[in-house]
Amino acid sequence: MLSDCSSFTVDQYNRDQLTHGTTAFPAACYLDVLGENSVSWHWHEELEAVFVAKGDALVGIGSETYKFSAGTGFFINSGVLHSYQSASDTVCHLHAFLFHHRLIGGSPESIFHQKYVLPLLENKSKEYFYLNADETWQSDALRAIEKSWQLCVKEPVNFELQIRSVLSELMAVLCSHMPIEQAVPDAKSLRNIERLKQMLHFIQHNYAEDIHTADIAQSASVSESECLRCFRTTICTTPIRYLREYRIECAAQLLAAKNGRIADVAFQCGFQDVSYFTKTFRELKGCTPKEYQYSGL
């Protein structure tokens, strides 16, 4: 069955706090509807396989942003920072399947973990796979992702065994197309990612307050210039732009839920000037807060 992602939260390091599946069966499927909402920067231990069922998605992975169209998909490795949003004014549907590697790898001592799972987890140069149906092996991977998702949604008899089998096929395809030599990121890149996780956490838990670049930098014990450099090199934006966009996403959720007057929503999301809030909302959402609130988005 489809799992509920409405309670999506992150911890102080931007780690996803949702429980994906159960201890007995650590896997879950989600329908991410982008356009109504976006999915902010986060990471999780689980592996994530996604099929783009409708529309176009902009997917941020580390320091890069990629566009994925309907019929394509991607696979994100464990621990990789990523985000999703619609690439246009139209709604985009993502079929996302998250699973813990022990579902197919078993115990750390098993041949399945040692030979197939571990090389992927330890390959720091392979944060993600882009999957396009034009390539035979990528088409096979896409079919495996969508089949796993559909099995999880419908839950036919023995669906757990079927999913495990399909995911094993998926891992076999991916592992056979990993680069032989693994480029290990330098210490500076790893340090930037850890600092960024701390600063994103600070923004997401203090966005309603009057915060500035200096406050964001202080949360990771770095200078303002280092804070700016870290944001630009890691996720290609600035801390204030990220703060503004995050505030607008939070405001959009409140407006969609018909939760309060527009002025109240603006103040709750850190905007002290309603006119500026309206202008910013229009720039990012293509309509006014009032139009969004009553549009049924």
Tab-separated table of C-alpha atoms in Angstrom:
chain	number	residue	atom	x	y	z
A	1	MET	CA	0.000	0.000	0.000
A	2	LEU	CA	1.042	3.603	-0.486
A	3	SER	CA	2.747	5.081	2.554
A	4	ASP	CA	1.981	8.552	3.884
A	5	CYS	CA	4.747	11.136	3.465
A	6	SER	CA	2.767	14.076	4.907
A	7	SER	CA	4.672	13.837	8.201
A	8	PHE	CA	8.046	14.259	6.456
A	9	THR	CA	10.551	15.773	8.906
A	10	VAL	CA	14.336	15.880	9.213
A	11	ASP	CA	16.691	15.822	12.187
A	12	GLN	CA	19.505	18.235	13.026
A	13	TYR	CA	21.621	16.806	10.199
A	14	ASN	CA	18.779	16.878	7.614
A	15	ARG	CA	18.307	13.141	7.883
A	16	ASP	CA	14.814	12.004	6.926
A	17	GLN	CA	12.930	10.935	10.074
A	18	LEU	CA	10.173	8.940	8.364
A	19	THR	CA	10.113	5.198	9.022
A	20	HIS	CA	10.147	3.480	5.629
A	21	GLY	CA	8.401	0.162	6.035
A	22	THR	CA	8.921	-1.997	9.106
A	23	THR	CA	11.775	-3.841	10.777
A	24	ALA	CA	10.436	-7.069	9.276
A	25	PHE	CA	10.027	-5.567	5.768
A	26	PRO	CA	12.096	-2.341	5.439
A	27	ALA	CA	10.572	-0.918	2.265
A	28	ALA	CA	7.853	1.581	1.367
A	29	CYS	CA	6.338	3.200	-1.718
A	30	TYR	CA	5.241	6.818	-2.107
A	31	LEU	CA	3.440	8.936	-4.687
A	32	ASP	CA	5.182	12.318	-4.654
A	33	VAL	CA	2.965	14.929	-6.310
A	34	LEU	CA	5.191	17.857	-7.224
A	35	GLY	CA	3.570	21.145	-8.125
A	36	GLU	CA	1.367	21.057	-5.068
A	37	ASN	CA	4.492	20.719	-2.944
A	38	SER	CA	8.216	20.190	-3.280
A	39	VAL	CA	10.484	17.923	-1.269
A	40	SER	CA	13.226	19.884	0.483
A	41	TRP	CA	16.843	18.804	0.918
A	42	HIS	CA	17.199	15.611	2.931
A	43	TRP	CA	18.980	12.272	3.029
A	44	HIS	CA	18.327	8.799	4.404
A	45	GLU	CA	20.094	5.508	4.891
A	46	GLU	CA	17.641	3.751	2.597
A	47	LEU	CA	18.279	3.381	-1.127
A	48	GLU	CA	15.740	5.224	-3.276
A	49	ALA	CA	14.484	4.167	-6.709
A	50	VAL	CA	12.167	6.567	-8.570
A	51	PHE	CA	10.115	6.361	-11.774
A	52	VAL	CA	8.764	9.623	-13.221
A	53	ALA	CA	5.173	8.725	-14.070
A	54	LYS	CA	3.953	12.165	-15.163
A	55	GLY	CA	5.401	15.591	-15.950
A	56	ASP	CA	8.934	16.869	-15.477
A	57	ALA	CA	10.919	16.966	-12.236
A	58	LEU	CA	13.954	18.968	-11.169
A	59	VAL	CA	16.029	16.816	-8.873
A	60	GLY	CA	18.841	18.267	-6.816
A	61	ILE	CA	21.550	15.717	-6.045
A	62	GLY	CA	24.551	17.041	-4.179
A	63	SER	CA	25.802	20.121	-6.016
A	64	GLU	CA	23.968	19.406	-9.284
A	65	THR	CA	20.381	19.775	-10.522
A	66	TYR	CA	18.975	17.442	-13.157
A	67	LYS	CA	15.748	17.421	-15.161
A	68	PHE	CA	13.862	14.134	-15.433
A	69	SER	CA	10.901	13.709	-17.785
A	70	ALA	CA	8.034	11.229	-17.762
A	71	GLY	CA	9.256	7.715	-18.549
A	72	THR	CA	12.713	8.278	-17.092
A	73	GLY	CA	13.874	7.649	-13.550
A	74	PHE	CA	16.790	7.565	-11.160
A	75	PHE	CA	18.355	5.652	-8.312
A	76	ILE	CA	19.863	7.500	-5.336
A	77	ASN	CA	22.518	5.902	-3.171
A	78	SER	CA	22.417	5.755	0.625
A	79	GLY	CA	23.295	8.958	2.497
A	80	VAL	CA	23.102	11.275	-0.531
A	81	LEU	CA	21.578	14.740	-0.012
A	82	HIS	CA	18.753	15.380	-2.511
A	83	SER	CA	15.582	17.397	-3.198
A	84	TYR	CA	12.644	17.378	-5.658
A	85	GLN	CA	10.448	19.984	-7.307
A	86	SER	CA	8.320	20.274	-10.436
A	87	ALA	CA	10.191	21.553	-13.484
A	88	SER	CA	7.179	23.529	-14.745
A	89	ASP	CA	3.738	24.838	-13.790
A	90	THR	CA	2.226	21.410	-14.403
A	91	VAL	CA	1.951	18.667	-11.812
A	92	CYS	CA	4.621	15.972	-11.741
A	93	HIS	CA	4.094	12.479	-10.288
A	94	LEU	CA	6.998	10.460	-8.925
A	95	HIS	CA	6.684	6.774	-8.035
A	96	ALA	CA	9.261	6.546	-5.254
A	97	PHE	CA	10.329	3.243	-3.722
A	98	LEU	CA	12.596	3.332	-0.669
A	99	PHE	CA	14.209	0.241	0.807
A	100	HIS	CA	16.948	-0.622	3.253
A	101	HIS	CA	19.853	-2.548	1.743
A	102	ARG	CA	19.448	-5.387	4.245
A	103	LEU	CA	16.219	-6.358	2.439
A	104	ILE	CA	18.312	-7.789	-0.398
A	105	GLY	CA	21.781	-7.954	1.176
A	106	GLY	CA	20.868	-9.801	4.335
A	107	SER	CA	23.531	-9.947	7.050
A	108	PRO	CA	26.844	-8.092	6.582
A	109	GLU	CA	28.632	-11.448	6.303
A	110	SER	CA	26.475	-12.727	3.420
A	111	ILE	CA	27.745	-13.005	-0.136
A	112	PHE	CA	24.839	-10.828	-1.264
A	113	HIS	CA	25.938	-7.952	0.966
A	114	GLN	CA	29.657	-8.365	0.369
A	115	LYS	CA	29.570	-8.877	-3.403
A	116	TYR	CA	26.661	-6.693	-4.521
A	117	VAL	CA	25.441	-4.254	-1.865
A	118	LEU	CA	28.700	-3.135	-0.252
A	119	PRO	CA	30.444	-2.078	-3.500
A	120	LEU	CA	27.515	0.231	-4.241
A	121	LEU	CA	27.323	1.688	-0.731
A	122	GLU	CA	31.066	2.338	-0.670
A	123	ASN	CA	31.238	3.815	-4.166
A	124	LYS	CA	31.301	7.509	-3.260
A	125	SER	CA	31.616	8.450	-6.932
A	126	LYS	CA	28.208	6.924	-7.673
A	127	GLU	CA	25.715	9.111	-5.835
A	128	TYR	CA	22.968	8.333	-8.352
A	129	PHE	CA	22.072	6.574	-11.603
A	130	TYR	CA	20.215	8.387	-14.387
A	131	LEU	CA	17.867	5.946	-16.098
A	132	ASN	CA	16.472	6.376	-19.616
A	133	ALA	CA	14.454	3.811	-21.535
A	134	ASP	CA	16.605	4.354	-24.653
A	135	GLU	CA	19.368	2.240	-23.085
A	136	THR	CA	18.527	-1.460	-22.721
A	137	TRP	CA	20.003	-1.905	-19.246
A	138	GLN	CA	18.450	1.344	-18.031
A	139	SER	CA	15.086	0.288	-19.444
A	140	ASP	CA	15.419	-2.952	-17.472
A	141	ALA	CA	16.138	-0.946	-14.326
A	142	LEU	CA	13.119	1.307	-14.911
A	143	ARG	CA	10.835	-1.709	-15.329
A	144	ALA	CA	12.165	-3.173	-12.088
A	145	ILE	CA	11.536	0.072	-10.207
A	146	GLU	CA	7.985	0.440	-11.494
A	147	LYS	CA	7.218	-3.245	-10.877
A	148	SER	CA	8.471	-2.983	-7.283
A	149	TRP	CA	6.343	0.128	-6.752
A	150	GLN	CA	3.198	-1.469	-8.202
A	151	LEU	CA	3.691	-4.626	-6.131
A	152	CYS	CA	4.057	-2.521	-3.005
A	153	VAL	CA	0.902	-0.541	-3.817
A	154	LYS	CA	-1.293	-3.543	-4.660
A	155	GLU	CA	0.190	-6.098	-2.233
A	156	PRO	CA	-0.758	-9.310	-4.071
A	157	VAL	CA	-0.122	-12.726	-2.538
A	158	ASN	CA	3.583	-13.187	-1.731
A	159	PHE	CA	4.336	-9.582	-2.732
A	160	GLU	CA	7.254	-9.380	-0.274
A	161	LEU	CA	9.045	-12.255	-2.013
A	162	GLN	CA	8.277	-10.790	-5.427
A	163	ILE	CA	9.606	-7.364	-4.438
A	164	ARG	CA	12.783	-8.849	-3.014
A	165	SER	CA	13.328	-10.766	-6.246
A	166	VAL	CA	12.746	-7.717	-8.456
A	167	LEU	CA	15.018	-5.535	-6.311
A	168	SER	CA	17.755	-8.163	-6.560
A	169	GLU	CA	17.473	-7.939	-10.345
A	170	LEU	CA	17.664	-4.141	-10.102
A	171	MET	CA	20.799	-4.281	-7.957
A	172	ALA	CA	22.422	-6.746	-10.342
A	173	VAL	CA	21.830	-4.363	-13.265
A	174	LEU	CA	23.139	-1.337	-11.389
A	175	CYS	CA	26.202	-3.084	-9.997
A	176	SER	CA	27.188	-4.291	-13.457
A	177	HIS	CA	27.239	-0.691	-14.692
A	178	MET	CA	29.234	0.966	-11.913
A	179	PRO	CA	32.658	2.407	-12.759
A	180	ILE	CA	35.478	0.036	-11.863
A	181	GLU	CA	37.599	2.779	-10.351
A	182	GLN	CA	35.951	4.700	-7.551
A	183	ALA	CA	36.722	8.395	-7.226
A	184	VAL	CA	36.740	9.221	-3.544
A	185	PRO	CA	35.587	12.777	-2.737
A	186	ASP	CA	38.187	14.907	-1.001
A	187	ALA	CA	37.980	15.819	2.663
A	188	LYS	CA	36.900	19.372	1.834
A	189	SER	CA	33.833	18.191	-0.126
A	190	LEU	CA	32.797	15.855	2.691
A	191	ARG	CA	33.240	18.661	5.224
A	192	ASN	CA	31.101	20.995	3.104
A	193	ILE	CA	28.282	18.446	3.001
A	194	GLU	CA	28.299	18.018	6.782
A	195	ARG	CA	28.317	21.785	7.325
A	196	LEU	CA	25.495	22.221	4.834
A	197	LYS	CA	23.367	19.629	6.638
A	198	GLN	CA	23.790	21.575	9.884
A	199	MET	CA	22.883	24.895	8.253
A	200	LEU	CA	19.845	23.478	6.430
A	201	HIS	CA	18.625	22.037	9.710
A	202	PHE	CA	18.997	25.447	11.368
A	203	ILE	CA	16.977	27.141	8.602
A	204	GLN	CA	14.225	24.534	8.630
A	205	HIS	CA	13.773	24.855	12.383
A	206	ASN	CA	14.109	28.636	12.634
A	207	TYR	CA	12.605	29.935	9.375
A	208	ALA	CA	9.805	31.735	11.223
A	209	GLU	CA	12.341	33.889	13.069
A	210	ASP	CA	14.261	36.944	11.839
A	211	ILE	CA	17.453	35.146	10.801
A	212	HIS	CA	20.310	36.299	8.588
A	213	THR	CA	23.369	34.840	6.915
A	214	ALA	CA	25.420	35.422	10.062
A	215	ASP	CA	22.998	33.311	12.100
A	216	ILE	CA	23.046	30.527	9.525
A	217	ALA	CA	26.841	30.574	9.420
A	218	GLN	CA	27.072	30.499	13.211
A	219	SER	CA	24.931	27.345	13.333
A	220	ALA	CA	27.803	25.481	11.638
A	221	SER	CA	30.588	27.495	13.310
A	222	VAL	CA	31.829	29.012	10.037
A	223	SER	CA	32.282	32.555	8.730
A	224	GLU	CA	29.657	34.245	6.549
A	225	SER	CA	31.907	34.003	3.498
A	226	GLU	CA	32.464	30.283	4.130
A	227	CYS	CA	28.720	29.831	4.576
A	228	LEU	CA	28.043	31.482	1.201
A	229	ARG	CA	30.749	29.425	-0.501
A	230	CYS	CA	29.427	26.194	1.005
A	231	PHE	CA	25.881	26.822	-0.255
A	232	ARG	CA	27.043	27.871	-3.723
A	233	THR	CA	29.418	24.973	-4.282
A	234	THR	CA	27.220	22.289	-2.742
A	235	ILE	CA	23.630	23.099	-3.787
A	236	CYS	CA	24.180	26.057	-6.159
A	237	THR	CA	22.222	28.672	-4.232
A	238	THR	CA	22.698	31.156	-1.402
A	239	PRO	CA	21.549	30.720	2.205
A	240	ILE	CA	19.100	33.626	1.974
A	241	ARG	CA	17.618	32.390	-1.294
A	242	TYR	CA	17.187	28.938	0.218
A	243	LEU	CA	15.590	30.501	3.320
A	244	ARG	CA	13.169	32.506	1.176
A	245	GLU	CA	12.192	29.479	-0.930
A	246	TYR	CA	11.744	27.302	2.155
A	247	ARG	CA	9.497	29.931	3.768
A	248	ILE	CA	7.344	30.072	0.636
A	249	GLU	CA	6.988	26.269	0.575
A	250	CYS	CA	5.865	26.307	4.216
A	251	ALA	CA	3.428	29.117	3.454
A	252	ALA	CA	2.023	27.204	0.477
A	253	GLN	CA	1.266	24.214	2.695
A	254	LEU	CA	-0.597	26.412	5.188
A	255	LEU	CA	-2.538	28.152	2.421
A	256	ALA	CA	-3.481	24.860	0.763
A	257	ALA	CA	-4.841	23.658	4.105
A	258	LYS	CA	-6.880	26.908	4.369
A	259	ASN	CA	-5.026	27.437	7.620
A	260	GLY	CA	-5.456	31.102	8.566
A	261	ARG	CA	-5.516	34.544	6.966
A	262	ILE	CA	-2.843	35.437	4.437
A	263	ALA	CA	-1.263	38.013	6.747
A	264	ASP	CA	-1.086	35.459	9.558
A	265	VAL	CA	0.484	32.885	7.248
A	266	ALA	CA	3.085	35.442	6.158
A	267	PHE	CA	4.071	36.204	9.752
A	268	GLN	CA	4.118	32.515	10.716
A	269	CYS	CA	6.589	31.858	7.903
A	270	GLY	CA	9.003	34.665	8.741
A	271	PHE	CA	7.742	37.451	6.479
A	272	GLN	CA	7.264	40.739	8.348
A	273	ASP	CA	5.935	42.584	5.283
A	274	VAL	CA	2.780	41.170	3.646
A	275	SER	CA	3.440	43.034	0.399
A	276	TYR	CA	6.908	41.500	0.125
A	277	PHE	CA	5.436	38.092	0.969
A	278	THR	CA	2.871	38.455	-1.836
A	279	LYS	CA	5.529	39.586	-4.323
A	280	THR	CA	7.875	36.731	-3.399
A	281	PHE	CA	5.062	34.168	-3.482
A	282	ARG	CA	4.049	35.300	-6.968
A	283	GLU	CA	7.666	35.083	-8.191
A	284	LEU	CA	8.089	31.518	-6.957
A	285	LYS	CA	4.581	30.098	-7.410
A	286	GLY	CA	3.270	32.065	-10.368
A	287	CYS	CA	0.185	33.319	-8.527
A	288	THR	CA	-0.758	35.353	-5.466
A	289	PRO	CA	-1.215	33.713	-2.040
A	290	LYS	CA	-4.975	34.327	-2.276
A	291	GLU	CA	-5.194	32.726	-5.718
A	292	TYR	CA	-3.190	29.741	-4.449
A	293	GLN	CA	-5.355	29.372	-1.345
A	294	TYR	CA	-8.558	29.078	-3.311
A	295	SER	CA	-7.287	27.366	-6.437
A	296	GLY	CA	-7.484	23.842	-5.012
A	297	LEU	CA	-3.760	23.250	-5.604
